[in-house]
mmCIF file with all atom_site columns, C-alpha atoms in Angstrom:
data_model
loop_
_atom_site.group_PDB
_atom_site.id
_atom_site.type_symbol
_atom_site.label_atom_id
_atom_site.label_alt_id
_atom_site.label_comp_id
_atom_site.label_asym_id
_atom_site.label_entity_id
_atom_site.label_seq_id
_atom_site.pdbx_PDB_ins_code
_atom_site.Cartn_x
_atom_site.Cartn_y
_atom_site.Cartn_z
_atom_site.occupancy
_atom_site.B_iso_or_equiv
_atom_site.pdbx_formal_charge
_atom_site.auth_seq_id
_atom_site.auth_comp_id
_atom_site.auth_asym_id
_atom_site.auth_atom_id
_atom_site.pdbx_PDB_model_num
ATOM 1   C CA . UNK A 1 1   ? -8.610  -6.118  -15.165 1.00 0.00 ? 16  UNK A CA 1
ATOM 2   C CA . UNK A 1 2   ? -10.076 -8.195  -12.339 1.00 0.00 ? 17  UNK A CA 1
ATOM 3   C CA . UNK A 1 3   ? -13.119 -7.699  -10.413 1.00 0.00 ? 18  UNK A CA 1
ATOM 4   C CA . UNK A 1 4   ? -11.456 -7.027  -7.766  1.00 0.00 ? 19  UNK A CA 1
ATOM 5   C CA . UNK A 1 5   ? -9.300  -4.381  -9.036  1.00 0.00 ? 20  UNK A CA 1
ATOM 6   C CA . UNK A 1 6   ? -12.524 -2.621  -10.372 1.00 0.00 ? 21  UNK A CA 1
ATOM 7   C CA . UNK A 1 7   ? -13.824 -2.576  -7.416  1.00 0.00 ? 22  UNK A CA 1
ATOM 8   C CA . UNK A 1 8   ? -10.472 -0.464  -6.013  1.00 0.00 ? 23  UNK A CA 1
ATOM 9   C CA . UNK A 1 9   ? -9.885  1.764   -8.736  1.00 0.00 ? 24  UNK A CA 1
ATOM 10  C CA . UNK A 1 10  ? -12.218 4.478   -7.771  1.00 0.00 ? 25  UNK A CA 1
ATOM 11  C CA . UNK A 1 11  ? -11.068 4.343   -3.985  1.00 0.00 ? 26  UNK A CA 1
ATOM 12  C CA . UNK A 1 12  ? -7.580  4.438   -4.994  1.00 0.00 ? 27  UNK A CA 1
ATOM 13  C CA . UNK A 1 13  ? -8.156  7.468   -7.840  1.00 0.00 ? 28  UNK A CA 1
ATOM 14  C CA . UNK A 1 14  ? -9.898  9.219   -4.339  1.00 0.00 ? 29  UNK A CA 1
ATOM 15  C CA . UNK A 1 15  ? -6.503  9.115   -2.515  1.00 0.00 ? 30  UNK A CA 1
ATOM 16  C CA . UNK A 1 16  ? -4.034  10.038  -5.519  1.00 0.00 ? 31  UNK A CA 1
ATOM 17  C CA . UNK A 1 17  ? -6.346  12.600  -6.580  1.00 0.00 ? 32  UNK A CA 1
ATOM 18  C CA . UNK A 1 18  ? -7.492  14.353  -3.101  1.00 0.00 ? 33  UNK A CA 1
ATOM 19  C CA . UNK A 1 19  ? -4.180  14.033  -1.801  1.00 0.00 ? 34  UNK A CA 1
ATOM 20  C CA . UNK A 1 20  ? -1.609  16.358  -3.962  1.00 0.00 ? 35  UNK A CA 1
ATOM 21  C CA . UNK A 1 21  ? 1.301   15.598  -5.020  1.00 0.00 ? 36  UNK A CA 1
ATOM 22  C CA . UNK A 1 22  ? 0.751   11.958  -5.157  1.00 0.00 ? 37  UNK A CA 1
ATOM 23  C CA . UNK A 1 23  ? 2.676   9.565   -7.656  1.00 0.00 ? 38  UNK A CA 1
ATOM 24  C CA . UNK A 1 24  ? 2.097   6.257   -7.560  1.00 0.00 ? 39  UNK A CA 1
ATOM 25  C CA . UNK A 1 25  ? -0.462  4.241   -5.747  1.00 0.00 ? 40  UNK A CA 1
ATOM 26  C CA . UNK A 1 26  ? -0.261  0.450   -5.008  1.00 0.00 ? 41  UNK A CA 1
ATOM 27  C CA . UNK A 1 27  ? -2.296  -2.023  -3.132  1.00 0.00 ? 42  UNK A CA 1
ATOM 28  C CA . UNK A 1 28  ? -0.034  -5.165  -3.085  1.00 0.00 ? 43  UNK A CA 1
ATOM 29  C CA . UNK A 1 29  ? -0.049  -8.990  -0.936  1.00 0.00 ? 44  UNK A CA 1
ATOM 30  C CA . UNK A 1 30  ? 1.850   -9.778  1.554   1.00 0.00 ? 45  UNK A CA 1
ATOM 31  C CA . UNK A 1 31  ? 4.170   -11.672 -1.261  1.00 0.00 ? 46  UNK A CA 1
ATOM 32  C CA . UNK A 1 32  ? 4.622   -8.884  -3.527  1.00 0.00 ? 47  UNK A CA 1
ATOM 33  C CA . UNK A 1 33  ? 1.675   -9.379  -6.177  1.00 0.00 ? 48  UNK A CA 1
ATOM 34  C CA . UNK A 1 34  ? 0.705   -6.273  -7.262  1.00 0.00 ? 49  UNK A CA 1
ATOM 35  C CA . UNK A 1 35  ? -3.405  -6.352  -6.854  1.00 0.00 ? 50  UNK A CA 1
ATOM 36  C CA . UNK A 1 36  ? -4.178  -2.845  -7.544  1.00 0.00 ? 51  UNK A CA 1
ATOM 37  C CA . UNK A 1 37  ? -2.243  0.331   -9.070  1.00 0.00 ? 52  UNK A CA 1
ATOM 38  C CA . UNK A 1 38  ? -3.660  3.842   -9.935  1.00 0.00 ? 53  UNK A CA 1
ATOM 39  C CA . UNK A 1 39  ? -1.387  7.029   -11.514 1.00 0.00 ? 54  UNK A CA 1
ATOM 40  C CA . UNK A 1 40  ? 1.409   4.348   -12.989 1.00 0.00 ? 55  UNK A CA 1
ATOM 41  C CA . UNK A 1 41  ? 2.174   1.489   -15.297 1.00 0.00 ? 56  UNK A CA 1
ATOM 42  C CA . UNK A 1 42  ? 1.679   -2.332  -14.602 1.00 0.00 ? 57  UNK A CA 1
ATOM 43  C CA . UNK A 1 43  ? 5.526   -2.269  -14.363 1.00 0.00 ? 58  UNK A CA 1
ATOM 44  C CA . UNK A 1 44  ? 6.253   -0.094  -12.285 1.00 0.00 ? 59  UNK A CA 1
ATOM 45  C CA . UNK A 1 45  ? 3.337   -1.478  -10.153 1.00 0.00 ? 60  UNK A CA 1
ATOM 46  C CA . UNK A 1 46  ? 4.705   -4.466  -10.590 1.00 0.00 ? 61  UNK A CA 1
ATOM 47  C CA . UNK A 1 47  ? 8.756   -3.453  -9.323  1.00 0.00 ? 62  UNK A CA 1
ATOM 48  C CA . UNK A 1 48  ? 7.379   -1.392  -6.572  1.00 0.00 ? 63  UNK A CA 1
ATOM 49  C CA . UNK A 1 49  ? 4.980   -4.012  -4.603  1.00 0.00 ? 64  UNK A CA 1
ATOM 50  C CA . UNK A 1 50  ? 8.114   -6.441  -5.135  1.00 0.00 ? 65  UNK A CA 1
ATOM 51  C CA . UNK A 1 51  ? 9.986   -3.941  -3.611  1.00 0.00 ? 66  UNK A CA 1
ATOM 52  C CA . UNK A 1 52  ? 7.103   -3.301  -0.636  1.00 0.00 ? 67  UNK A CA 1
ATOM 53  C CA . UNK A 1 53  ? 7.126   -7.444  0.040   1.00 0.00 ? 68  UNK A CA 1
ATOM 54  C CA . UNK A 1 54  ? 10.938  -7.086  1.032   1.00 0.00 ? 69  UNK A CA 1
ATOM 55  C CA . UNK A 1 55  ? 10.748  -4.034  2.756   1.00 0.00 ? 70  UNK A CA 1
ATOM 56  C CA . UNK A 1 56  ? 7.338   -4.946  5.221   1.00 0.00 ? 71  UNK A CA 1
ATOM 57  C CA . UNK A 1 57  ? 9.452   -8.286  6.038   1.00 0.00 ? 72  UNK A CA 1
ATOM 58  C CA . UNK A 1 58  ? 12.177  -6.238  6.888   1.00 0.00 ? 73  UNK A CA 1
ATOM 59  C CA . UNK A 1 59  ? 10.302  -3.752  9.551   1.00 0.00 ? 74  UNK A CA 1
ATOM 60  C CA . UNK A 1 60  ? 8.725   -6.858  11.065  1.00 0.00 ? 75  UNK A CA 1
ATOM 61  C CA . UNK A 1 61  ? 12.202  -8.220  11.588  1.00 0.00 ? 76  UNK A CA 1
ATOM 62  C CA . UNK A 1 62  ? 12.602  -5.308  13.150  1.00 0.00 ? 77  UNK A CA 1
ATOM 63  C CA . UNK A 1 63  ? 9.385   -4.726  15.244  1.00 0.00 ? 78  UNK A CA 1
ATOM 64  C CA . UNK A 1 64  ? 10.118  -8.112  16.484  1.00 0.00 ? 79  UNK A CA 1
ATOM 65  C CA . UNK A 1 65  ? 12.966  -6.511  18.285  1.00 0.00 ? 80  UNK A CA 1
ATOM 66  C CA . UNK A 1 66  ? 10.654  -4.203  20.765  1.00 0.00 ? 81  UNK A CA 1
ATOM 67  C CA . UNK A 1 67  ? 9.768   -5.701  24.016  1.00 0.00 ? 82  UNK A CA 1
ATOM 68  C CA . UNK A 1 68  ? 6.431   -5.397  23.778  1.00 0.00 ? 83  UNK A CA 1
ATOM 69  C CA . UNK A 1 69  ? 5.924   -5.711  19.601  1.00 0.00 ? 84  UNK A CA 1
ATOM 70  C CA . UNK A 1 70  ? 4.024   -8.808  17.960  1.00 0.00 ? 85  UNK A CA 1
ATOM 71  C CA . UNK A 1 71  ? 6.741   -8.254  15.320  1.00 0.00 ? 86  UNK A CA 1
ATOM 72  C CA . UNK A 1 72  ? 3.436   -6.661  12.842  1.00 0.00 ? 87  UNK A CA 1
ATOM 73  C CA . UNK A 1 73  ? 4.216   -3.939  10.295  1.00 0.00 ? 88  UNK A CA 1
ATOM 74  C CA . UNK A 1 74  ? 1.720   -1.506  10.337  1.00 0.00 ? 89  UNK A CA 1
ATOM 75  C CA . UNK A 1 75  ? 3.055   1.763   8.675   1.00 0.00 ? 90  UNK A CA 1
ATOM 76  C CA . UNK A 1 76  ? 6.876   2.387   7.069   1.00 0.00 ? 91  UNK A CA 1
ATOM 77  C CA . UNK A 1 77  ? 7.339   6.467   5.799   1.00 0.00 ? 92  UNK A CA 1
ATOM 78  C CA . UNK A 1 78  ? 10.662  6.781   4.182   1.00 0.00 ? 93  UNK A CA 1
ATOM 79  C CA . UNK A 1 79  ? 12.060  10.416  3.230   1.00 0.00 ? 94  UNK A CA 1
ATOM 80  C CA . UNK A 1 80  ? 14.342  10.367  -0.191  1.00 0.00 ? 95  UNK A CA 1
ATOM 81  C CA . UNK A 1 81  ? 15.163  13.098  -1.940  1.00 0.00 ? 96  UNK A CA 1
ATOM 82  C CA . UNK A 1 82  ? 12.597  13.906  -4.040  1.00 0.00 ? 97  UNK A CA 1
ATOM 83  C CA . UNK A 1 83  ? 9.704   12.847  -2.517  1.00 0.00 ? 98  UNK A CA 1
ATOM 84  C CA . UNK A 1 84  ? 8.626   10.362  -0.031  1.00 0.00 ? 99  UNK A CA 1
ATOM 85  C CA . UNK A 1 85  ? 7.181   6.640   0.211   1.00 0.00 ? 100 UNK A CA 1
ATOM 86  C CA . UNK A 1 86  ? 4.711   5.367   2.577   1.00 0.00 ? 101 UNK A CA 1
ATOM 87  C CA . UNK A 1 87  ? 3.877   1.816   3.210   1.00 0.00 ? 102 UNK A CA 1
ATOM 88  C CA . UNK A 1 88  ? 0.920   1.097   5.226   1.00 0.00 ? 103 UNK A CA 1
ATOM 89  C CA . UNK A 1 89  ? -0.426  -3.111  6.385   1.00 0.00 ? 104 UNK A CA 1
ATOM 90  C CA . UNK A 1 90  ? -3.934  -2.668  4.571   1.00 0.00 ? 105 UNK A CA 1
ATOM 91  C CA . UNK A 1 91  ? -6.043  -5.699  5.830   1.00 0.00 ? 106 UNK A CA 1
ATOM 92  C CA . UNK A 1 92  ? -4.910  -9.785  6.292   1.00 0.00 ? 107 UNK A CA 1
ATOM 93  C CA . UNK A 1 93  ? -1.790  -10.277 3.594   1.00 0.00 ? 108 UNK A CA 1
ATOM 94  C CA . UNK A 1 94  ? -2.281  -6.409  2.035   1.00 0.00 ? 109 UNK A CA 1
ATOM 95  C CA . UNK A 1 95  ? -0.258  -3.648  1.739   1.00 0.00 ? 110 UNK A CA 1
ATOM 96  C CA . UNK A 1 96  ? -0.859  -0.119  0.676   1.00 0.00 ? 111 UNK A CA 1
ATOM 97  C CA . UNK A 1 97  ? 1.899   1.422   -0.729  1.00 0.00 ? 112 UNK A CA 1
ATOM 98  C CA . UNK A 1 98  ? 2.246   5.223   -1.862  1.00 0.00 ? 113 UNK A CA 1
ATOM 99  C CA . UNK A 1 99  ? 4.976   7.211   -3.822  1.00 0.00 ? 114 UNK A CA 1
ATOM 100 C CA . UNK A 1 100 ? 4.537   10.864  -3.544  1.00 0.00 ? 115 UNK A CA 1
ATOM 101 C CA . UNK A 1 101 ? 6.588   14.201  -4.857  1.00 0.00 ? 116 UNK A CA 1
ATOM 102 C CA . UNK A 1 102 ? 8.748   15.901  -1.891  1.00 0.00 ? 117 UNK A CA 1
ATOM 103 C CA . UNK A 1 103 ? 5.522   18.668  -1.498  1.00 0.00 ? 118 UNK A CA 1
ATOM 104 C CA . UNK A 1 104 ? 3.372   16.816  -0.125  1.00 0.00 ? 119 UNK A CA 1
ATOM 105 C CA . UNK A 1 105 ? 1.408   17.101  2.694   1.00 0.00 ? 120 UNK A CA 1
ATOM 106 C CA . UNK A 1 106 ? 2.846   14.196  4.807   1.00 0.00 ? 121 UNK A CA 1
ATOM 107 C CA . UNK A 1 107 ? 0.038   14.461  7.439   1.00 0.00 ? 122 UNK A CA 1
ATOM 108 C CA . UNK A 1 108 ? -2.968  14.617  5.142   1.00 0.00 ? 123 UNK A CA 1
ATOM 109 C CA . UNK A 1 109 ? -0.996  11.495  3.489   1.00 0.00 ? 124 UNK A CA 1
ATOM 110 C CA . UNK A 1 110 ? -0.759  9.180   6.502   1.00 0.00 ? 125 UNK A CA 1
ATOM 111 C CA . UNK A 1 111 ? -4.767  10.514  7.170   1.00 0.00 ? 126 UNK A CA 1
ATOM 112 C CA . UNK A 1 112 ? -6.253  9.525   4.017   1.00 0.00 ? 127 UNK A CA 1
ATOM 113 C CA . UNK A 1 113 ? -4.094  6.140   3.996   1.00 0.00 ? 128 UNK A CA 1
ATOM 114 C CA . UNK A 1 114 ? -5.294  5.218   7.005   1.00 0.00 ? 129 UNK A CA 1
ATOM 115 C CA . UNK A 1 115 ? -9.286  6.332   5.942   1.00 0.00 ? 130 UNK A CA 1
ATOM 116 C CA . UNK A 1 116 ? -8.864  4.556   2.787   1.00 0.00 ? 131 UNK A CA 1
ATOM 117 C CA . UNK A 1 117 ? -7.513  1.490   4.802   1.00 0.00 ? 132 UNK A CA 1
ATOM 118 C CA . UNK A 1 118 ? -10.269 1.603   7.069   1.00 0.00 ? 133 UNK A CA 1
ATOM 119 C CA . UNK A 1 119 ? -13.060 1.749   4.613   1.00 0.00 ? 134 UNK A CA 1
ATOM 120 C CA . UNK A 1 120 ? -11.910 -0.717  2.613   1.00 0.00 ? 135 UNK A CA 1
ATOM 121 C CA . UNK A 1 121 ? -10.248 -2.997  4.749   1.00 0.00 ? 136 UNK A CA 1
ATOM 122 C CA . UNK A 1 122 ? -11.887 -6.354  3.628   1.00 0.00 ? 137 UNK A CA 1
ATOM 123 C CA . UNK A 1 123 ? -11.388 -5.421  -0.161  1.00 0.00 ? 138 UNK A CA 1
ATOM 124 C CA . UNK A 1 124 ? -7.462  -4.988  0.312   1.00 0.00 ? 139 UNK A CA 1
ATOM 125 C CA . UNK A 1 125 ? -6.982  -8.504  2.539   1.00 0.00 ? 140 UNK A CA 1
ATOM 126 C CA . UNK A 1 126 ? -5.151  -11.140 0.221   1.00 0.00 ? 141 UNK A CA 1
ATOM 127 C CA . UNK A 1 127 ? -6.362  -14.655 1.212   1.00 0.00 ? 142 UNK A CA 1
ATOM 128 C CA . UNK A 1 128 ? -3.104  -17.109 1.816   1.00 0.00 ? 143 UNK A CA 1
ATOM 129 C CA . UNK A 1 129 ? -2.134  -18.774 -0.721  1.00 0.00 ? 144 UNK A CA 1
ATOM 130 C CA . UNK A 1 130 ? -1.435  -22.964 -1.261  1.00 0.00 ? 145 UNK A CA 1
ATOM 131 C CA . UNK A 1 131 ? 0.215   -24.363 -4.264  1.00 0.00 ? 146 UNK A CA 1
ATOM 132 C CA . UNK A 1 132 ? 0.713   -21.090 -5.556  1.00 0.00 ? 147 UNK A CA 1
ATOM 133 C CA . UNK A 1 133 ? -3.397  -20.457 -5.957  1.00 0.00 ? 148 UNK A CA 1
ATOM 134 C CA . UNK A 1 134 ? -4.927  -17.935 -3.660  1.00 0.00 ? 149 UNK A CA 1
ATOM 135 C CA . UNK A 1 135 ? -7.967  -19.573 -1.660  1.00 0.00 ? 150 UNK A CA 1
#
């Protein structure tokens, strides 16, 4: 476990925990590294902030398409059945993503992703990376 991730497991415990219902939480870079995970496997973690790397490029493609739109993704909520998955940009190259069971509370979702984001903004950034090394 990395320093880092130490630092975010409590904070992301506080938003599976106070929020029910909630599945899996991710924090993940702008590439698709996984950097964080509470309430699921490194696997899982692992497939999912793949997964989020596509899908943020994707709704940027598609911001970039409003008038008025810098092209940035700043929050994706997708319904499915079963449950829902939210997607939130989480500070410079991070994402925070969120799987939760179809009961929850979307509001109370979105609000505590966007407090935890807040708070802990500079923790969840993801310096670029050269040569494959983050600097």
């Amino acid at each position: 476990m990395t320093q880092q991730q130490a630092n975010m497991d409590w904070m992301l415990k506080d938003l599976a925990e106070g929020v029910p219902q909630t599945r899996h939480v991710v924090v993940l870079s702008a590439d698709g590294l996984r950097m964080a995970q509470y309430g699921t496997d490194t696997d899982t973690a692992d497939r999912l902030a793949a997964a989020c790397a596509g899908l943020q490029s994707l709704a940027a493609a598609v911001g970039s398409e409003l008038p008025r739109s810098e092209g940035r993704m700043r929050l994706v909520v997708i319904e499915m059945d079963g449950g829902f998955f939210y997607l939130m940009a989480a500070g410079a190259g991070a994402f925070l993503a969120v799987l939760a069971d179809e009961g929850v509370d979307a509001g109370l979702m979105g609000q505590r992703m966007r407090d935890l984001v807040l708070r802990i903004g500079d923790h969840l950034s993801s310096p670029p990376r050269q040569d494959g090394v983050a600097r």
